[in-house]
Short mmCIF file of C-alpha atoms in Angstrom, two decimals:
data_model
loop_
_atom_site.label_atom_id
_atom_site.label_comp_id
_atom_site.label_asym_id
_atom_site.label_seq_id
_atom_site.Cartn_x
_atom_site.Cartn_y
_atom_site.Cartn_z
CA MET A 288 0.20 0.09 -0.06
CA LYS A 289 1.29 3.74 -0.49
CA SER A 290 3.79 4.62 1.82
CA ALA A 291 2.51 4.23 5.25
CA PHE A 292 -1.05 4.97 5.15
CA LEU A 293 -3.27 2.00 3.96
CA LEU A 294 -1.00 -0.35 5.61
CA GLY A 295 -1.23 1.50 8.48
CA VAL A 296 2.76 1.16 9.53
CA ALA A 297 4.09 4.49 10.62
CA LEU A 298 7.55 5.73 8.70
CA THR A 299 10.01 7.88 8.88
CA LEU A 300 10.26 9.80 5.98
CA SER A 301 12.91 11.58 4.12
CA LEU A 302 11.86 15.85 3.40
CA PRO A 303 11.97 16.74 -0.25
CA ALA A 304 15.85 16.62 -0.29
CA THR A 305 15.84 13.50 -1.25
CA ALA A 306 14.93 14.51 -4.92
CA ASP A 307 18.43 16.35 -4.76
CA TRP A 308 21.73 14.91 -5.28
CA GLN A 309 20.44 12.57 -8.40
CA PHE A 310 22.81 13.40 -10.82
CA LYS A 311 26.05 14.97 -10.93
CA SER A 312 26.37 16.05 -14.03
CA ARG A 313 22.98 17.23 -14.46
CA SER A 314 22.24 18.85 -10.81
CA ASP A 315 19.12 20.79 -12.64
CA LEU A 316 17.24 17.50 -12.57
CA ALA A 317 14.85 15.87 -9.66
CA PRO A 318 13.21 13.75 -11.48
CA PRO A 319 10.74 11.28 -9.02
CA ARG A 320 12.32 8.20 -7.22
CA LEU A 321 9.86 5.40 -8.38
CA ASN A 322 8.80 3.13 -5.31
CA ILE A 323 9.09 -0.41 -6.80
CA THR A 324 7.16 -2.56 -4.89
CA ILE A 325 6.93 -5.11 -6.84
CA PRO A 326 10.27 -5.92 -9.42
CA ALA A 327 9.79 -6.54 -13.05
CA THR A 328 10.14 -10.21 -13.88
CA GLU A 329 11.67 -11.94 -17.47
CA ASP A 330 7.91 -11.59 -18.60
CA VAL A 331 7.22 -7.56 -18.74
CA GLU A 332 6.62 -6.83 -22.37
CA LYS A 333 10.13 -5.02 -23.69
CA GLY A 334 10.06 -1.25 -23.67
CA TYR A 335 10.51 2.20 -21.41
CA LEU A 336 7.76 3.43 -19.08
CA PHE A 337 6.10 6.60 -20.36
CA ILE A 338 4.47 8.92 -17.66
CA ALA A 339 3.91 12.45 -16.85
CA PRO A 340 3.46 12.77 -12.50
CA PHE A 341 2.36 15.42 -11.09
CA ALA A 342 1.83 16.94 -7.19
CA GLY A 343 -1.63 16.25 -5.77
CA PHE A 344 -1.48 18.55 -3.28
CA PRO A 345 -0.70 22.02 -3.08
CA ASP A 346 3.15 23.32 -2.12
CA THR A 347 2.86 25.45 0.65
CA PRO A 348 5.55 27.32 2.97
CA THR A 349 5.99 24.62 4.87
CA GLU A 350 5.39 21.53 2.71
CA GLN A 351 6.56 20.37 -0.68
CA HIS A 352 4.83 17.74 -2.24
CA GLY A 353 6.24 15.56 -4.65
CA PRO A 354 7.23 15.50 -7.65
CA ARG A 355 9.50 18.41 -7.31
CA GLN A 356 9.58 18.62 -10.94
CA ALA A 357 5.80 17.13 -12.39
CA GLY A 358 6.24 16.83 -16.21
CA PRO A 359 6.88 13.51 -18.65
CA TYR A 360 9.61 10.82 -18.04
CA ILE A 361 11.22 7.67 -19.94
CA PHE A 362 12.21 5.56 -17.33
CA ARG A 363 13.41 1.68 -17.34
CA ASP A 364 11.48 -0.84 -15.23
CA ASN A 365 14.59 -0.64 -12.10
CA GLY A 366 13.39 3.13 -12.10
CA ASP A 367 16.21 4.52 -14.00
CA LEU A 368 15.69 7.76 -16.21
CA VAL A 369 16.12 7.64 -19.48
CA TRP A 370 14.80 11.28 -20.46
CA SER A 371 13.13 13.70 -17.87
CA GLY A 372 10.79 15.92 -19.79
CA TYR A 373 10.83 18.52 -17.39
CA GLY A 374 10.93 22.10 -18.90
CA ILE A 375 11.13 20.83 -22.37
CA TYR A 376 7.53 19.70 -21.72
CA SER A 377 6.51 22.90 -20.13
CA ILE A 378 3.38 24.69 -18.65
CA TRP A 379 1.46 21.47 -17.43
CA SER A 380 1.95 18.43 -19.17
CA THR A 381 -0.11 15.01 -19.14
CA ASN A 382 -0.75 12.27 -21.80
CA PHE A 383 2.20 11.66 -22.58
CA GLN A 384 2.80 8.67 -25.08
CA ALA A 385 5.00 7.40 -27.76
CA GLY A 386 3.85 6.95 -31.31
CA ARG A 387 3.78 7.42 -35.13
CA TRP A 388 3.27 10.07 -37.71
CA ARG A 389 4.03 9.25 -41.54
CA GLY A 390 6.33 6.91 -40.42
CA LYS A 391 8.35 8.46 -38.31
CA ASP A 392 8.41 8.10 -34.29
CA ILE A 393 7.19 10.60 -32.22
CA LEU A 394 6.58 11.46 -28.87
CA PHE A 395 3.07 14.05 -27.77
CA SER A 396 2.03 15.53 -24.61
CA PHE A 397 -0.96 18.26 -23.51
CA GLU A 398 0.38 21.15 -22.52
CA GLY A 399 -1.64 23.65 -21.12
CA ASP A 400 -3.43 24.92 -18.24
CA HIS A 401 -5.23 22.64 -15.63
CA ASN A 402 -8.02 22.70 -13.01
CA PRO A 403 -7.74 19.73 -10.58
CA GLY A 404 -11.50 20.86 -8.92
CA TYR A 405 -13.29 19.51 -12.49
CA GLY A 406 -10.62 17.40 -14.13
CA HIS A 407 -10.26 19.85 -16.86
CA GLY A 408 -7.31 21.22 -19.16
CA HIS A 409 -6.84 23.81 -21.54
CA GLY A 410 -4.24 24.14 -24.15
CA HIS A 411 -2.30 22.32 -27.45
CA ILE A 412 -0.82 18.98 -28.29
CA THR A 413 2.90 19.35 -28.92
CA ILE A 414 4.78 16.65 -31.12
CA MET A 415 8.08 15.99 -30.86
CA ASP A 416 10.27 13.88 -33.12
CA ASN A 417 13.19 11.12 -31.61
CA HIS A 418 15.93 14.51 -31.41
CA TYR A 419 13.43 15.53 -28.95
CA GLU A 420 12.52 18.59 -30.93
CA THR A 421 9.63 19.98 -31.04
CA ILE A 422 7.74 19.52 -34.83
CA ARG A 423 4.15 20.66 -34.99
CA GLU A 424 1.82 22.07 -32.16
CA LEU A 425 -1.82 20.95 -32.94
CA ARG A 426 -5.31 22.87 -31.70
CA ALA A 427 -8.51 22.45 -32.10
CA GLY A 428 -10.69 23.70 -34.28
CA ASN A 429 -13.78 25.93 -35.18
CA HIS A 430 -12.77 28.32 -32.69
CA LYS A 431 -12.51 25.82 -29.72
CA LEU A 432 -10.11 24.66 -26.85
CA VAL A 433 -8.17 21.59 -27.01
CA ASP A 434 -8.64 19.32 -23.63
CA LYS A 435 -6.15 17.59 -21.72
CA HIS A 436 -7.77 14.35 -21.64
CA GLU A 437 -7.04 12.78 -25.12
CA PHE A 438 -5.05 12.45 -28.45
CA HIS A 439 -4.96 9.54 -30.18
CA ILE A 440 -3.24 9.05 -33.35
CA ILE A 441 -5.83 6.77 -36.19
CA ASN A 442 -3.56 5.24 -39.19
CA GLU A 443 -0.27 7.33 -38.62
CA GLU A 444 -2.53 10.74 -40.35
CA THR A 445 -4.93 12.17 -38.04
CA GLY A 446 -5.34 12.59 -34.22
CA LEU A 447 -8.41 12.38 -31.77
CA ILE A 448 -9.19 15.03 -29.75
CA GLN A 449 -11.65 15.72 -27.02
CA ILE A 450 -13.11 19.14 -25.87
CA TYR A 451 -15.08 20.92 -23.33
CA GLN A 452 -17.37 23.60 -24.95
CA PRO A 453 -19.64 25.41 -21.76
CA VAL A 454 -22.99 26.42 -23.80
CA ALA A 455 -26.06 28.17 -22.19
CA ARG A 456 -29.12 25.58 -21.79
CA ASP A 457 -32.49 25.59 -19.50
CA LEU A 458 -31.14 22.83 -17.43
CA THR A 459 -34.36 23.03 -14.62
CA ALA A 460 -36.13 19.95 -15.97
CA TRP A 461 -32.97 18.08 -14.53
CA GLY A 462 -33.18 19.88 -11.15
CA ALA A 463 -31.18 23.29 -11.87
CA SER A 464 -32.33 26.94 -10.65
CA PRO A 465 -33.20 29.38 -12.91
CA GLU A 466 -29.93 30.64 -12.52
CA GLN A 467 -28.10 27.20 -13.30
CA GLN A 468 -27.94 27.88 -16.84
CA TRP A 469 -24.41 26.30 -18.38
CA ILE A 470 -23.93 22.28 -19.36
CA VAL A 471 -20.93 21.16 -20.71
CA ASN A 472 -21.59 19.84 -24.32
CA ALA A 473 -18.68 17.29 -24.87
CA ILE A 474 -17.49 17.34 -28.02
CA ILE A 475 -14.58 15.20 -30.59
CA GLN A 476 -12.86 15.71 -33.13
CA GLU A 477 -10.63 14.33 -35.77
CA LEU A 478 -8.01 16.28 -37.23
CA ASP A 479 -5.70 16.03 -39.53
CA ILE A 480 -2.09 16.15 -37.92
CA ALA A 481 -0.48 17.79 -40.96
CA THR A 482 -3.06 20.88 -41.07
CA GLY A 483 -5.33 20.74 -38.25
CA LYS A 484 -7.97 20.58 -40.63
CA VAL A 485 -11.02 19.65 -38.96
CA LEU A 486 -12.15 15.99 -40.61
CA PHE A 487 -14.86 15.13 -38.25
CA GLU A 488 -17.15 16.35 -35.14
CA TRP A 489 -19.68 15.39 -33.07
CA ALA A 490 -20.92 16.87 -29.55
CA SER A 491 -22.97 14.85 -27.02
CA LEU A 492 -25.73 17.34 -26.48
CA ASP A 493 -26.69 16.63 -29.88
CA HIS A 494 -27.69 12.89 -29.29
CA VAL A 495 -27.44 12.15 -25.65
CA SER A 496 -29.56 13.52 -23.00
CA PRO A 497 -29.10 15.09 -19.50
CA ASP A 498 -31.01 12.10 -18.35
CA GLU A 499 -28.21 9.93 -19.07
CA ALA A 500 -26.10 11.66 -16.32
CA ILE A 501 -25.15 9.77 -13.19
CA LEU A 502 -23.93 12.94 -10.87
CA PRO A 503 -26.89 15.48 -10.75
CA ILE A 504 -26.13 19.45 -10.92
CA ASN A 505 -24.75 19.87 -7.83
CA PRO A 506 -21.60 22.07 -6.59
CA GLY A 507 -18.65 19.96 -5.86
CA GLN A 508 -18.90 17.33 -8.21
CA ALA A 509 -20.12 17.37 -11.79
CA GLY A 510 -20.54 21.07 -11.71
CA SER A 511 -22.94 23.79 -10.13
CA GLY A 512 -23.79 25.48 -14.00
CA PHE A 513 -23.69 28.95 -12.23
CA ASN A 514 -21.11 29.90 -14.90
CA SER A 515 -19.43 28.93 -18.21
CA SER A 516 -15.97 27.62 -15.47
CA ASP A 517 -18.29 25.86 -13.68
CA ALA A 518 -20.51 24.15 -16.53
CA TRP A 519 -22.41 20.78 -15.15
CA ASP A 520 -20.32 18.26 -16.50
CA TYR A 521 -23.21 15.86 -17.41
CA PHE A 522 -21.36 13.48 -19.90
CA HIS A 523 -17.13 14.06 -19.56
CA ILE A 524 -15.82 12.39 -22.55
CA ASN A 525 -12.17 10.87 -21.37
CA SER A 526 -11.81 8.61 -24.19
CA VAL A 527 -11.70 8.74 -28.44
CA ASP A 528 -10.79 5.41 -29.89
CA LYS A 529 -11.83 4.86 -33.88
CA ASP A 530 -12.38 1.27 -35.83
CA SER A 531 -11.63 0.28 -39.57
CA ASP A 532 -15.22 1.14 -40.41
CA GLY A 533 -14.92 4.28 -39.26
CA ASN A 534 -16.69 3.94 -36.24
CA TYR A 535 -15.89 5.65 -32.56
CA LEU A 536 -15.64 4.46 -29.52
CA ILE A 537 -16.09 7.06 -26.60
CA SER A 538 -15.95 7.12 -22.85
CA ALA A 539 -18.59 8.91 -20.97
CA ARG A 540 -17.40 9.21 -17.50
CA ASP A 541 -20.05 11.15 -15.71
CA ALA A 542 -22.37 8.74 -17.46
CA CYS A 543 -20.77 5.29 -16.69
CA SER A 544 -21.12 4.63 -20.33
CA ILE A 545 -19.69 3.53 -23.48
CA HIS A 546 -20.85 4.94 -26.87
CA LYS A 547 -20.10 3.51 -30.23
CA ILE A 548 -20.41 6.29 -32.77
CA ASN A 549 -21.53 5.86 -36.27
CA GLY A 550 -18.58 7.61 -38.57
CA THR A 551 -20.52 8.95 -41.57
CA ASP A 552 -23.93 10.42 -39.10
CA GLY A 553 -22.74 10.76 -35.43
CA SER A 554 -25.50 8.92 -34.46
CA ILE A 555 -25.24 6.32 -31.63
CA ILE A 556 -24.59 2.58 -32.62
CA TRP A 557 -24.88 1.35 -29.29
CA LYS A 558 -24.30 2.02 -25.36
CA LEU A 559 -22.24 -0.38 -23.00
CA ASN A 560 -23.49 0.22 -19.31
CA GLY A 561 -25.31 3.51 -17.54
CA LYS A 562 -28.77 4.20 -17.33
CA ASP A 563 -29.82 3.56 -21.19
CA SER A 564 -27.53 0.43 -22.24
CA SER A 565 -27.60 -1.42 -25.47
CA PHE A 566 -26.42 -4.51 -22.99
CA LYS A 567 -27.11 -6.70 -20.50
CA VAL A 568 -24.10 -6.26 -18.44
CA PRO A 569 -23.48 -9.23 -15.42
CA LYS A 570 -22.25 -7.43 -12.56
CA GLU A 571 -18.59 -8.48 -12.69
CA ALA A 572 -18.45 -6.10 -16.09
CA GLU A 573 -20.21 -3.19 -14.49
CA PHE A 574 -18.38 -0.51 -14.06
CA CYS A 575 -18.54 3.25 -13.64
CA PHE A 576 -16.45 6.60 -13.78
CA GLN A 577 -14.55 5.04 -16.15
CA HIS A 578 -11.26 6.34 -18.45
CA HIS A 579 -9.38 5.02 -21.38
CA ALA A 580 -11.87 3.18 -23.47
CA ARG A 581 -9.70 1.68 -26.50
CA PHE A 582 -11.48 -0.97 -29.31
CA ILE A 583 -9.41 -4.49 -28.86
CA SER A 584 -10.98 -6.37 -31.46
CA GLN A 585 -13.78 -6.94 -33.50
CA HIS A 586 -15.13 -10.14 -35.49
CA ASP A 587 -18.50 -10.51 -36.95
CA ASP A 588 -20.78 -9.95 -34.09
CA GLU A 589 -18.43 -9.89 -30.75
CA GLU A 590 -16.66 -6.59 -29.85
CA VAL A 591 -13.57 -6.76 -27.42
CA ILE A 592 -12.60 -3.32 -25.62
CA SER A 593 -10.48 -2.08 -22.67
CA LEU A 594 -11.28 0.34 -20.41
CA TYR A 595 -10.13 1.38 -16.62
CA ASP A 596 -12.55 1.21 -14.13
CA ASN A 597 -12.59 3.95 -11.70
CA SER A 598 -15.41 2.89 -9.44
CA ALA A 599 -14.69 6.11 -7.61
CA HIS A 600 -15.22 9.67 -8.73
CA GLY A 601 -13.77 13.22 -7.23
CA THR A 602 -11.62 16.30 -7.80
CA GLU A 603 -7.71 15.74 -8.79
CA HIS A 604 -6.90 17.57 -5.51
CA ALA A 605 -7.56 16.84 -1.81
CA GLY A 606 -10.85 18.60 -1.94
CA GLY A 607 -14.40 17.68 -1.66
CA SER A 608 -16.40 14.31 -1.28
CA GLU A 609 -16.26 11.15 -3.10
CA VAL A 610 -18.27 9.24 -4.87
CA HIS A 611 -17.96 4.93 -4.90
CA THR A 612 -19.36 2.40 -6.72
CA ALA A 613 -16.92 -0.97 -5.68
CA PRO A 614 -14.18 -1.41 -3.11
CA THR A 615 -11.19 -1.10 -5.45
CA SER A 616 -10.55 0.23 -9.01
CA SER A 617 -9.54 -2.10 -12.27
CA GLY A 618 -8.44 -2.93 -15.51
CA LYS A 619 -11.28 -4.36 -17.43
CA ILE A 620 -11.08 -6.28 -21.02
CA ILE A 621 -15.20 -6.35 -21.84
CA LYS A 622 -16.91 -8.59 -24.47
CA VAL A 623 -19.89 -7.39 -26.32
CA ASN A 624 -22.44 -9.39 -28.54
CA THR A 625 -24.20 -7.17 -31.05
CA THR A 626 -26.57 -10.62 -31.34
CA SER A 627 -27.58 -11.29 -28.04
CA TRP A 628 -27.09 -7.86 -26.75
CA GLU A 629 -25.05 -9.59 -23.94
CA ALA A 630 -21.93 -8.36 -22.31
CA GLU A 631 -19.13 -10.37 -20.85
CA LEU A 632 -16.14 -9.57 -18.64
CA VAL A 633 -13.16 -11.64 -20.29
CA GLN A 634 -10.20 -10.51 -17.77
CA GLY A 635 -10.33 -8.02 -14.85
CA PHE A 636 -6.66 -6.74 -13.95
CA PHE A 637 -7.13 -6.02 -9.89
CA PRO A 638 -4.36 -3.75 -7.89
CA PRO A 639 -2.01 -5.54 -5.27
CA ASP A 640 -2.74 -2.67 -2.86
CA ASP A 641 -6.56 -2.64 -3.32
CA LEU A 642 -6.29 0.91 -4.48
CA LEU A 643 -9.30 3.02 -5.38
CA SER A 644 -8.90 6.08 -7.82
CA LYS A 645 -11.22 9.04 -7.86
CA SER A 646 -10.19 10.28 -10.52
CA GLN A 647 -7.68 9.61 -13.84
CA GLY A 648 -5.93 5.91 -15.11
CA SER A 649 -5.46 4.09 -18.08
CA THR A 650 -5.58 0.30 -19.26
CA GLN A 651 -2.81 -0.76 -22.00
CA THR A 652 -2.78 -3.65 -23.80
CA LEU A 653 0.47 -4.84 -24.78
CA PRO A 654 1.72 -6.40 -27.83
CA ASN A 655 2.90 -9.62 -25.71
CA GLY A 656 -0.61 -10.09 -24.49
CA ASN A 657 0.42 -8.51 -20.89
CA VAL A 658 -1.67 -5.63 -19.65
CA LEU A 659 -0.19 -2.34 -18.52
CA VAL A 660 -2.70 -0.72 -16.03
CA ASN A 661 -2.30 3.05 -14.30
CA TRP A 662 -4.06 3.98 -11.16
CA GLY A 663 -4.76 7.44 -11.93
CA SER A 664 -4.77 9.69 -8.54
CA SER A 665 -3.59 6.92 -6.40
CA GLY A 666 0.09 7.14 -8.34
CA ALA A 667 0.94 3.80 -9.43
CA VAL A 668 1.07 1.47 -12.17
CA THR A 669 1.20 -2.45 -12.75
CA GLU A 670 1.75 -4.85 -15.24
CA TYR A 671 0.17 -8.41 -15.15
CA LEU A 672 0.56 -11.82 -17.59
CA PRO A 673 -2.87 -11.97 -19.39
CA ASP A 674 -4.54 -13.97 -16.64
CA GLY A 675 -4.23 -10.91 -14.46
CA THR A 676 -1.31 -11.74 -12.39
CA PRO A 677 0.96 -8.84 -11.20
CA ILE A 678 4.49 -8.99 -12.94
CA PHE A 679 5.52 -5.34 -12.34
CA HIS A 680 4.73 -3.05 -9.28
CA SER A 681 5.38 0.81 -8.40
CA TYR A 682 4.89 3.97 -7.20
CA PHE A 683 5.42 7.35 -9.00
CA ASP A 684 7.41 8.66 -6.09
CA SER A 685 9.10 7.43 -2.58
CA GLY A 686 9.29 8.36 0.36
CA TYR A 687 7.50 11.75 1.81
CA LEU A 688 7.47 13.00 -1.80
CA GLY A 689 5.54 10.22 -2.95
CA LEU A 690 2.27 11.24 -0.87
CA GLY A 691 -0.57 12.38 -2.99
CA VAL A 692 1.61 12.11 -6.34
CA GLU A 693 -0.68 11.29 -9.57
CA ASN A 694 -0.42 10.60 -12.85
CA TYR A 695 -3.65 10.86 -15.61
CA ARG A 696 -2.13 7.53 -17.78
CA ALA A 697 1.02 5.54 -18.22
CA PHE A 698 2.31 3.26 -21.47
CA ARG A 699 4.89 0.95 -22.32
CA TYR A 700 6.96 1.75 -25.35
CA ASN A 701 9.89 0.75 -27.74
CA TRP A 702 11.65 3.93 -28.60
CA THR A 703 15.11 5.22 -29.74
CA GLY A 704 16.08 8.38 -28.74
CA LEU A 705 19.09 10.30 -30.49
CA PRO A 706 18.95 13.75 -28.51
CA ASN A 707 20.14 17.00 -30.10
CA GLU A 708 21.51 18.11 -27.34
CA GLU A 709 25.18 17.93 -26.56
CA PRO A 710 25.71 14.82 -23.69
CA ALA A 711 26.26 16.83 -19.83
CA ILE A 712 29.74 16.40 -18.20
CA VAL A 713 31.42 17.10 -14.94
CA ALA A 714 35.00 16.44 -13.08
CA LEU A 715 34.78 16.24 -9.43
CA LYS A 716 38.13 16.40 -7.13
CA SER A 717 37.69 14.58 -4.00
CA GLU A 718 40.32 13.05 -1.14
CA LYS A 719 40.13 9.90 -3.73
CA GLY A 720 40.99 11.59 -6.73
CA VAL A 721 39.08 13.07 -9.81
CA THR A 722 35.97 11.40 -10.61
CA ALA A 723 33.85 12.17 -14.14
CA TYR A 724 30.05 12.25 -14.73
CA VAL A 725 28.70 12.35 -17.85
CA SER A 726 25.20 11.70 -18.68
CA TRP A 727 22.99 12.65 -21.92
CA ASN A 728 19.25 13.19 -21.25
CA GLY A 729 17.10 11.05 -23.56
CA ASP A 730 19.80 9.03 -25.08
CA THR A 731 18.64 4.97 -25.85
CA GLU A 732 21.85 3.94 -27.67
CA THR A 733 24.89 4.42 -25.93
CA LYS A 734 26.72 1.49 -24.70
CA THR A 735 29.82 2.51 -23.47
CA TRP A 736 31.72 6.07 -21.91
CA ARG A 737 34.92 6.95 -23.35
CA PHE A 738 36.60 9.49 -20.99
CA TYR A 739 40.01 11.98 -22.31
CA ALA A 740 41.83 14.06 -20.99
CA VAL A 741 42.32 17.50 -22.47
CA THR A 742 45.33 17.94 -22.50
CA ASP A 743 46.38 21.79 -24.37
CA ALA A 744 44.48 24.91 -25.67
CA PHE A 745 43.52 23.27 -28.24
CA GLY A 746 41.72 20.10 -27.62
CA SER A 747 44.39 17.20 -27.60
CA ARG A 748 43.04 14.40 -25.97
CA GLU A 749 44.70 11.61 -23.71
CA PHE A 750 42.79 8.58 -23.25
CA LEU A 751 41.77 7.93 -19.92
CA GLY A 752 39.42 4.77 -19.61
CA GLU A 753 35.82 3.93 -20.30
CA ALA A 754 33.28 2.60 -18.40
CA GLU A 755 30.01 0.74 -19.88
CA ARG A 756 26.75 2.21 -19.59
CA THR A 757 24.55 1.03 -17.23
CA SER A 758 22.53 3.86 -15.98
CA PHE A 759 21.04 7.39 -16.60
CA GLU A 760 24.50 8.64 -15.46
CA THR A 761 27.91 7.11 -16.11
CA SER A 762 31.56 7.75 -13.55
CA LEU A 763 35.12 7.09 -14.37
CA GLN A 764 37.66 7.49 -11.36
CA ILE A 765 41.19 8.93 -12.08
CA SER A 766 43.73 8.28 -9.60
CA ASN A 767 47.57 9.00 -9.78
CA VAL A 768 46.53 11.29 -12.65
CA ASP A 769 46.95 14.89 -12.86
CA VAL A 770 44.32 16.01 -14.93
CA GLY A 771 42.83 19.49 -15.52
CA ALA A 772 40.36 19.06 -17.75
CA ILE A 773 38.11 15.90 -19.08
CA SER A 774 35.82 15.25 -21.87
CA ALA A 775 33.82 12.16 -23.00
CA GLU A 776 32.49 10.29 -26.07
CA ALA A 777 29.45 7.98 -26.51
CA ILE A 778 29.86 5.04 -28.19
CA ASP A 779 27.31 2.79 -29.48
CA ALA A 780 27.10 -1.01 -29.67
CA TYR A 781 28.74 -0.80 -32.78
CA GLY A 782 31.43 0.63 -31.72
CA LYS A 783 30.35 3.98 -33.75
CA SER A 784 30.80 6.97 -31.81
CA LEU A 785 27.61 8.65 -31.66
CA ARG A 786 28.33 12.36 -30.03
CA ASN A 787 31.62 14.41 -27.53
CA THR A 788 31.06 15.85 -24.57
CA GLY A 789 32.15 19.47 -23.84
CA ILE A 790 35.57 20.09 -21.89
CA ALA A 791 34.63 20.30 -18.53
CA LEU A 792 37.37 22.10 -16.19
CA VAL A 793 37.91 20.00 -12.82
CA GLU A 794 36.18 21.35 -9.90
CA GLN A 795 36.14 20.84 -6.26
CA GLU A 796 33.09 18.38 -5.06
CA ILE A 797 30.62 19.27 -2.85
CA LYS A 798 29.27 16.34 -1.04
CA PRO A 799 25.89 16.53 1.42
CA ALA A 800 26.19 17.79 4.74
CA GLY A 801 24.86 16.45 7.87
CA LYS A 802 22.12 13.70 8.12
CA PRO A 803 18.97 13.74 5.73
CA ILE A 804 15.66 15.61 8.27
CA THR A 805 12.87 13.16 8.49
CA VAL A 806 9.28 13.60 9.63
CA ASP A 807 7.60 10.70 11.47
CA LEU A 808 4.34 9.91 10.13
CA PRO A 809 1.15 10.06 12.23
CA GLU A 810 0.26 6.46 13.48
CA PRO A 811 -2.98 4.79 11.67
CA VAL A 812 -6.26 4.96 14.08
CA ASP A 813 -9.03 3.12 11.62
CA GLU A 814 -9.05 1.84 8.22
CA LYS A 815 -9.02 4.91 5.40
CA ILE A 816 -8.66 7.05 8.65
CA ILE A 817 -4.86 7.98 7.69
CA ALA A 818 -3.70 11.04 10.28
CA LYS A 819 -4.46 12.59 13.56
CA PRO A 820 -6.86 15.25 13.80
CA SER A 821 -3.99 17.64 14.73
CA SER A 822 -1.99 16.80 11.58
CA ARG A 823 -1.66 18.98 8.55
CA TRP A 824 -2.81 16.14 6.49
CA GLU A 825 -6.04 16.67 7.99
CA GLU A 826 -6.38 19.93 6.46
CA TYR A 827 -6.15 18.47 2.96
CA GLY A 828 -7.87 15.37 3.67
CA ILE A 829 -6.18 12.71 2.05
CA LEU A 830 -7.57 9.52 1.29
CA LYS A 831 -10.70 11.06 3.45
CA TYR A 832 -13.88 10.12 1.77
CA PHE A 833 -17.39 10.41 2.08
CA ARG A 834 -19.66 7.39 0.69
CA PHE A 835 -22.68 7.81 -1.05
CA ARG A 836 -25.11 5.32 -2.66
CA ILE A 837 -25.71 7.14 -6.80
CA ASP A 838 -29.20 6.76 -5.75
CA GLU A 839 -28.68 9.29 -2.46
CA LEU A 840 -27.40 12.09 -5.16
#
């Protein structure tokens, strides 16, 4: 269970300084330290982890919450950093993925602002090449704003996005007062990535009545409707997919339903779950407040989809109440039959630590049949065998900084990174001699680093030694050699030279001073109650919740 809370164990945790001192050659980087509780077995799919964690609680003058550098990251299974996108993708970044556009490998992420109270964000999609250079920024068409939830590439040419468009309507038929006039028209668009041209647009209010909303119009959950910034989010689209027939699959979180949409006229082909399901759904296949629905396969009258079943609803910060519909969240693969109009659960993927995430989440089916489940606001990721056995589990930061960390989606991809930037090098002198440290943010190809003493003002070099690259940063200790400046050379698996560093003058090493400051977490008093009334955490209400039945709202 995350830190000490749900385990009911008091721990002594390092304060935020634990994010520092990670890399000598890149002292500006303080990436999260993954807290791996189930080390990756040999059965995990090949590839790197793609995540973009952020702090779920606000910083104060006396408290800092992790990760210290929120942004997109690429990690190895052992927690070793491959690439930090902090400061490269700027503002607030989420839904970080690898993909392909016109035959080339790319990275993409949402960049923009973030409204954690209602789970919205507005900005644009930024696409980078495998040199980590921006090659495209994509915005919504028809005078609308891209929301953070979705960008999904179709056939390497087009992209699916999602939009929250506040509109004024008479909402009194759904329990609103005359002053509550604002509702979110949930919109999807398919865009030509190269030109930004809108190829298809679909709006929820044209096809789905607010009668299907699970959450009523009220403050604190789906919006009160008093103004456009607090519009009633009755539908809340958070994912879009497209099949080979040209039809769309959308996840409507606040209707607890998945809709298949005709790609020609926008009509609804079927609805899965929710108040008006086209299918009979058995208890084990039910879901609510879900995310990330994807087509898996389609054959004759059977269609298989994957989704992340939150079974909980709440804000993306520590305020407000929560609605729960099941004991835990889960990844699910569901099959529907359009002849018998029945649904069945193919496989469920349940959290090792009984996690229940009130927001966010994803379920990715991998090429080898494994499934990667990201636990959203619970700040963790798990890889499973096809039968639901967990073979890797990690939280997105460690110790004190791990409290409240969240992550919208997580993915595993193969990736080849060849940074345009020069590798970083530093040479530090201590009582043991001189040690050179080198790193190259985003590089996946270097196998060996060769180190050289720079012997004159013209850059003449003398070989000092080499070291196998096994981690983000590689070092070589140099003893009994009078050296004043050092450079290094990146060598790939075939002996080819990839890049040279600049020249690092030897400087005195500064080491961490004193013992780490620690803080004792309070003793647990009862299940789900994780802090004493006098603690700072009580003010933010971490994991404090109120249970409601849907029919009581």
